[in-house]
PDB file of C-alpha atoms in Angstrom:
ATOM      1  CA  UNK A   1      44.508  -0.103  79.257  1.00 44.00           C
ATOM      2  CA  UNK A   2      46.112   2.654  81.247  1.00 46.00           C
ATOM      3  CA  UNK A   3      42.742   4.399  81.330  1.00 46.00           C
ATOM      4  CA  UNK A   4      41.229   1.377  83.090  1.00 47.00           C
ATOM      5  CA  UNK A   5      44.078   1.240  85.543  1.00 48.00           C
ATOM      6  CA  UNK A   6      43.651   4.925  86.279  1.00 50.00           C
ATOM      7  CA  UNK A   7      39.926   4.418  86.475  1.00 48.00           C
ATOM      8  CA  UNK A   8      40.410   1.542  88.934  1.00 49.00           C
ATOM      9  CA  UNK A   9      42.768   3.580  91.079  1.00 50.00           C
ATOM     10  CA  UNK A  10      40.432   6.626  91.187  1.00 47.00           C
ATOM     11  CA  UNK A  11      37.448   4.399  91.830  1.00 47.00           C
ATOM     12  CA  UNK A  12      39.167   2.564  94.684  1.00 49.00           C
ATOM     13  CA  UNK A  13      40.232   5.855  96.130  1.00 47.00           C
ATOM     14  CA  UNK A  14      36.739   7.164  96.080  1.00 44.00           C
ATOM     15  CA  UNK A  15      35.275   4.047  97.592  1.00 47.00           C
ATOM     16  CA  UNK A  16      38.061   3.675 100.230  1.00 49.00           C
ATOM     17  CA  UNK A  17      37.675   7.357 101.242  1.00 44.00           C
ATOM     18  CA  UNK A  18      33.912   6.972 101.472  1.00 43.00           C
ATOM     19  CA  UNK A  19      34.245   3.903 103.586  1.00 44.00           C
ATOM     20  CA  UNK A  20      36.583   5.657 105.979  1.00 45.00           C
ATOM     21  CA  UNK A  21      34.547   8.817 106.156  1.00 44.00           C
ATOM     22  CA  UNK A  22      31.159   7.187 106.474  1.00 47.00           C
ATOM     23  CA  UNK A  23      32.397   4.712 109.005  1.00 46.00           C
ATOM     24  CA  UNK A  24      31.245   1.777 106.860  1.00 46.00           C
ATOM     25  CA  UNK A  25      33.431  -1.251 106.743  1.00 49.00           C
ATOM     26  CA  UNK A  26      33.672  -3.787 103.921  1.00 48.00           C
ATOM     27  CA  UNK A  27      32.663  -7.335 104.748  1.00 49.00           C
ATOM     28  CA  UNK A  28      35.694  -9.492 105.427  1.00 49.00           C
ATOM     29  CA  UNK A  29      34.066 -12.546 103.695  1.00 50.00           C
ATOM     30  CA  UNK A  30      34.449 -10.892 100.246  1.00 52.00           C
ATOM     31  CA  UNK A  31      37.967  -9.937  99.371  1.00 58.00           C
ATOM     32  CA  UNK A  32      38.423  -6.590  97.684  1.00 65.00           C
ATOM     33  CA  UNK A  33      40.048  -8.077  94.493  1.00 71.00           C
ATOM     34  CA  UNK A  34      37.012 -10.347  93.798  1.00 75.00           C
ATOM     35  CA  UNK A  35      34.655  -7.332  93.969  1.00 85.00           C
ATOM     36  CA  UNK A  36      36.864  -5.329  91.633  1.00 85.00           C
ATOM     37  CA  UNK A  37      36.974  -8.258  89.212  1.00 83.00           C
ATOM     38  CA  UNK A  38      33.177  -8.634  89.341  1.00 87.00           C
ATOM     39  CA  UNK A  39      32.816  -4.930  88.769  1.00 89.00           C
ATOM     40  CA  UNK A  40      35.188  -5.014  85.828  1.00 88.00           C
ATOM     41  CA  UNK A  41      33.133  -7.912  84.321  1.00 90.00           C
ATOM     42  CA  UNK A  42      29.942  -5.944  84.812  1.00 91.00           C
ATOM     43  CA  UNK A  43      31.489  -2.823  83.249  1.00 93.00           C
ATOM     44  CA  UNK A  44      32.734  -4.803  80.281  1.00 93.00           C
ATOM     45  CA  UNK A  45      29.294  -6.404  79.794  1.00 93.00           C
ATOM     46  CA  UNK A  46      27.623  -3.048  80.013  1.00 94.00           C
ATOM     47  CA  UNK A  47      30.125  -1.626  77.553  1.00 95.00           C
ATOM     48  CA  UNK A  48      29.418  -4.445  75.091  1.00 94.00           C
ATOM     49  CA  UNK A  49      25.648  -3.871  75.463  1.00 95.00           C
ATOM     50  CA  UNK A  50      26.063  -0.136  74.905  1.00 95.00           C
ATOM     51  CA  UNK A  51      28.183  -0.777  71.780  1.00 95.00           C
ATOM     52  CA  UNK A  52      25.490  -3.229  70.512  1.00 95.00           C
ATOM     53  CA  UNK A  53      22.703  -0.740  71.148  1.00 95.00           C
ATOM     54  CA  UNK A  54      24.648   1.978  69.485  1.00 96.00           C
ATOM     55  CA  UNK A  55      25.078  -0.135  66.371  1.00 96.00           C
ATOM     56  CA  UNK A  56      21.460  -1.110  66.438  1.00 96.00           C
ATOM     57  CA  UNK A  57      20.282   2.492  66.717  1.00 96.00           C
ATOM     58  CA  UNK A  58      22.649   3.350  63.823  1.00 95.00           C
ATOM     59  CA  UNK A  59      21.074   0.615  61.687  1.00 96.00           C
ATOM     60  CA  UNK A  60      17.574   1.746  62.582  1.00 96.00           C
ATOM     61  CA  UNK A  61      18.530   5.341  61.672  1.00 96.00           C
ATOM     62  CA  UNK A  62      19.870   4.278  58.239  1.00 96.00           C
ATOM     63  CA  UNK A  63      16.671   2.245  57.641  1.00 96.00           C
ATOM     64  CA  UNK A  64      14.471   5.178  58.541  1.00 96.00           C
ATOM     65  CA  UNK A  65      16.490   7.475  56.255  1.00 96.00           C
ATOM     66  CA  UNK A  66      16.178   5.045  53.369  1.00 95.00           C
ATOM     67  CA  UNK A  67      12.446   4.720  53.913  1.00 95.00           C
ATOM     68  CA  UNK A  68      12.104   8.507  54.015  1.00 95.00           C
ATOM     69  CA  UNK A  69      13.982   8.799  50.720  1.00 95.00           C
ATOM     70  CA  UNK A  70      11.679   6.155  49.185  1.00 94.00           C
ATOM     71  CA  UNK A  71       8.630   7.938  50.451  1.00 93.00           C
ATOM     72  CA  UNK A  72       9.847  11.237  49.085  1.00 94.00           C
ATOM     73  CA  UNK A  73      10.439   9.724  45.662  1.00 94.00           C
ATOM     74  CA  UNK A  74       7.044   8.075  45.724  1.00 93.00           C
ATOM     75  CA  UNK A  75       5.433  11.366  46.674  1.00 91.00           C
ATOM     76  CA  UNK A  76       7.142  13.220  43.860  1.00 92.00           C
ATOM     77  CA  UNK A  77       6.102  10.516  41.359  1.00 91.00           C
ATOM     78  CA  UNK A  78       2.493  10.779  42.689  1.00 91.00           C
ATOM     79  CA  UNK A  79       2.581  14.554  42.168  1.00 91.00           C
ATOM     80  CA  UNK A  80       3.743  14.117  38.637  1.00 92.00           C
ATOM     81  CA  UNK A  81       1.004  11.480  37.968  1.00 90.00           C
ATOM     82  CA  UNK A  82      -1.576  13.840  39.514  1.00 91.00           C
ATOM     83  CA  UNK A  83      -0.482  16.599  37.240  1.00 90.00           C
ATOM     84  CA  UNK A  84      -0.709  14.437  34.130  1.00 90.00           C
ATOM     85  CA  UNK A  85      -4.163  13.063  35.174  1.00 90.00           C
ATOM     86  CA  UNK A  86      -5.507  16.523  35.766  1.00 90.00           C
ATOM     87  CA  UNK A  87      -4.300  17.612  32.386  1.00 89.00           C
ATOM     88  CA  UNK A  88      -6.036  14.618  30.777  1.00 85.00           C
ATOM     89  CA  UNK A  89      -9.251  15.390  32.640  1.00 86.00           C
ATOM     90  CA  UNK A  90      -9.120  18.955  31.504  1.00 86.00           C
ATOM     91  CA  UNK A  91      -8.773  17.783  27.869  1.00 82.00           C
ATOM     92  CA  UNK A  92     -11.807  15.433  28.353  1.00 77.00           C
ATOM     93  CA  UNK A  93     -13.861  18.263  29.757  1.00 81.00           C
ATOM     94  CA  UNK A  94     -12.980  20.376  26.722  1.00 78.00           C
ATOM     95  CA  UNK A  95     -14.011  17.595  24.352  1.00 71.00           C
ATOM     96  CA  UNK A  96     -17.280  16.916  26.139  1.00 70.00           C
ATOM     97  CA  UNK A  97     -18.217  20.578  26.185  1.00 75.00           C
ATOM     98  CA  UNK A  98     -18.390  20.653  22.399  1.00 72.00           C
ATOM     99  CA  UNK A  99     -21.239  18.736  20.686  1.00 70.00           C
ATOM    100  CA  UNK A 100     -18.960  17.498  17.883  1.00 74.00           C
ATOM    101  CA  UNK A 101     -16.528  16.218  20.465  1.00 73.00           C
ATOM    102  CA  UNK A 102     -19.225  14.419  22.348  1.00 75.00           C
ATOM    103  CA  UNK A 103     -20.389  12.756  19.138  1.00 80.00           C
ATOM    104  CA  UNK A 104     -16.809  11.681  18.381  1.00 80.00           C
ATOM    105  CA  UNK A 105     -16.503  10.128  21.849  1.00 80.00           C
ATOM    106  CA  UNK A 106     -19.804   8.333  21.531  1.00 84.00           C
ATOM    107  CA  UNK A 107     -18.749   7.008  18.136  1.00 84.00           C
ATOM    108  CA  UNK A 108     -15.427   5.826  19.530  1.00 86.00           C
ATOM    109  CA  UNK A 109     -17.223   4.101  22.448  1.00 89.00           C
ATOM    110  CA  UNK A 110     -19.588   2.342  20.030  1.00 91.00           C
ATOM    111  CA  UNK A 111     -16.624   1.042  18.059  1.00 91.00           C
ATOM    112  CA  UNK A 112     -14.815  -0.250  21.180  1.00 92.00           C
ATOM    113  CA  UNK A 113     -17.991  -1.976  22.503  1.00 94.00           C
ATOM    114  CA  UNK A 114     -18.703  -3.551  19.105  1.00 93.00           C
ATOM    115  CA  UNK A 115     -15.070  -4.769  18.859  1.00 92.00           C
ATOM    116  CA  UNK A 116     -15.332  -6.351  22.295  1.00 91.00           C
ATOM    117  CA  UNK A 117     -18.652  -8.108  21.380  1.00 89.00           C
ATOM    118  CA  UNK A 118     -17.244  -9.376  18.081  1.00 86.00           C
ATOM    119  CA  UNK A 119     -14.104 -10.595  19.842  1.00 85.00           C
ATOM    120  CA  UNK A 120     -16.039 -12.635  22.323  1.00 83.00           C
ATOM    121  CA  UNK A 121     -18.376 -14.014  19.665  1.00 79.00           C
ATOM    122  CA  UNK A 122     -15.441 -15.181  17.552  1.00 78.00           C
ATOM    123  CA  UNK A 123     -13.713 -16.553  20.582  1.00 78.00           C
ATOM    124  CA  UNK A 124     -16.589 -18.583  21.937  1.00 77.00           C
ATOM    125  CA  UNK A 125     -18.949 -19.186  19.023  1.00 75.00           C
ATOM    126  CA  UNK A 126     -16.475 -20.360  16.438  1.00 74.00           C
ATOM    127  CA  UNK A 127     -15.252 -23.228  18.595  1.00 76.00           C
ATOM    128  CA  UNK A 128     -18.879 -24.023  19.269  1.00 76.00           C
ATOM    129  CA  UNK A 129     -19.678 -23.956  15.556  1.00 75.00           C
ATOM    130  CA  UNK A 130     -16.678 -26.239  14.935  1.00 78.00           C
ATOM    131  CA  UNK A 131     -17.970 -28.764  17.450  1.00 78.00           C
ATOM    132  CA  UNK A 132     -21.380 -28.659  15.848  1.00 81.00           C
ATOM    133  CA  UNK A 133     -19.787 -29.373  12.431  1.00 81.00           C
ATOM    134  CA  UNK A 134     -17.776 -32.253  13.868  1.00 81.00           C
ATOM    135  CA  UNK A 135     -20.963 -33.760  15.469  1.00 83.00           C
ATOM    136  CA  UNK A 136     -22.973 -33.333  12.277  1.00 81.00           C
ATOM    137  CA  UNK A 137     -20.196 -34.842  10.148  1.00 82.00           C
ATOM    138  CA  UNK A 138     -19.927 -37.822  12.519  1.00 81.00           C
ATOM    139  CA  UNK A 139     -23.753 -38.249  12.434  1.00 80.00           C
ATOM    140  CA  UNK A 140     -23.877 -38.077   8.643  1.00 81.00           C
ATOM    141  CA  UNK A 141     -21.076 -40.675   8.269  1.00 80.00           C
ATOM    142  CA  UNK A 142     -22.788 -43.100  10.575  1.00 78.00           C
ATOM    143  CA  UNK A 143     -26.125 -42.641   8.865  1.00 73.00           C
ATOM    144  CA  UNK A 144     -24.708 -43.246   5.342  1.00 66.00           C
ATOM    145  CA  UNK A 145     -23.024 -46.492   6.287  1.00 55.00           C
TER     146      UNK A 145
END
């Protein structure tokens, strides 16, 4: 509070001296106290805005820092994954360079493909076969009677 009072006193001294030296006179229709009061309101409003903007920039800074940490962790994990994948690709290259390894991979591929084909045949053809049996059974019952 005393800082504001001192600030008001120094401000009024500066403005009063400037008015006297420059030869400018304040308008008599606006009292000096009302102008000071309006100035104080404007200063308080600006101070509130500055405090708000300072908090906002602090929050933005914290958000940017957290995103940077997240991106750093993601980058480190991507580097680890890249290393693992390159090691796996090197092993595949070594396997495919040998004829016996190539035959083993082809054999494994044939087993996988045949397993997938058998799976889909069982999944879709057995229900179809069951429906055919139900229809035939129903037809035979009706024809016997």
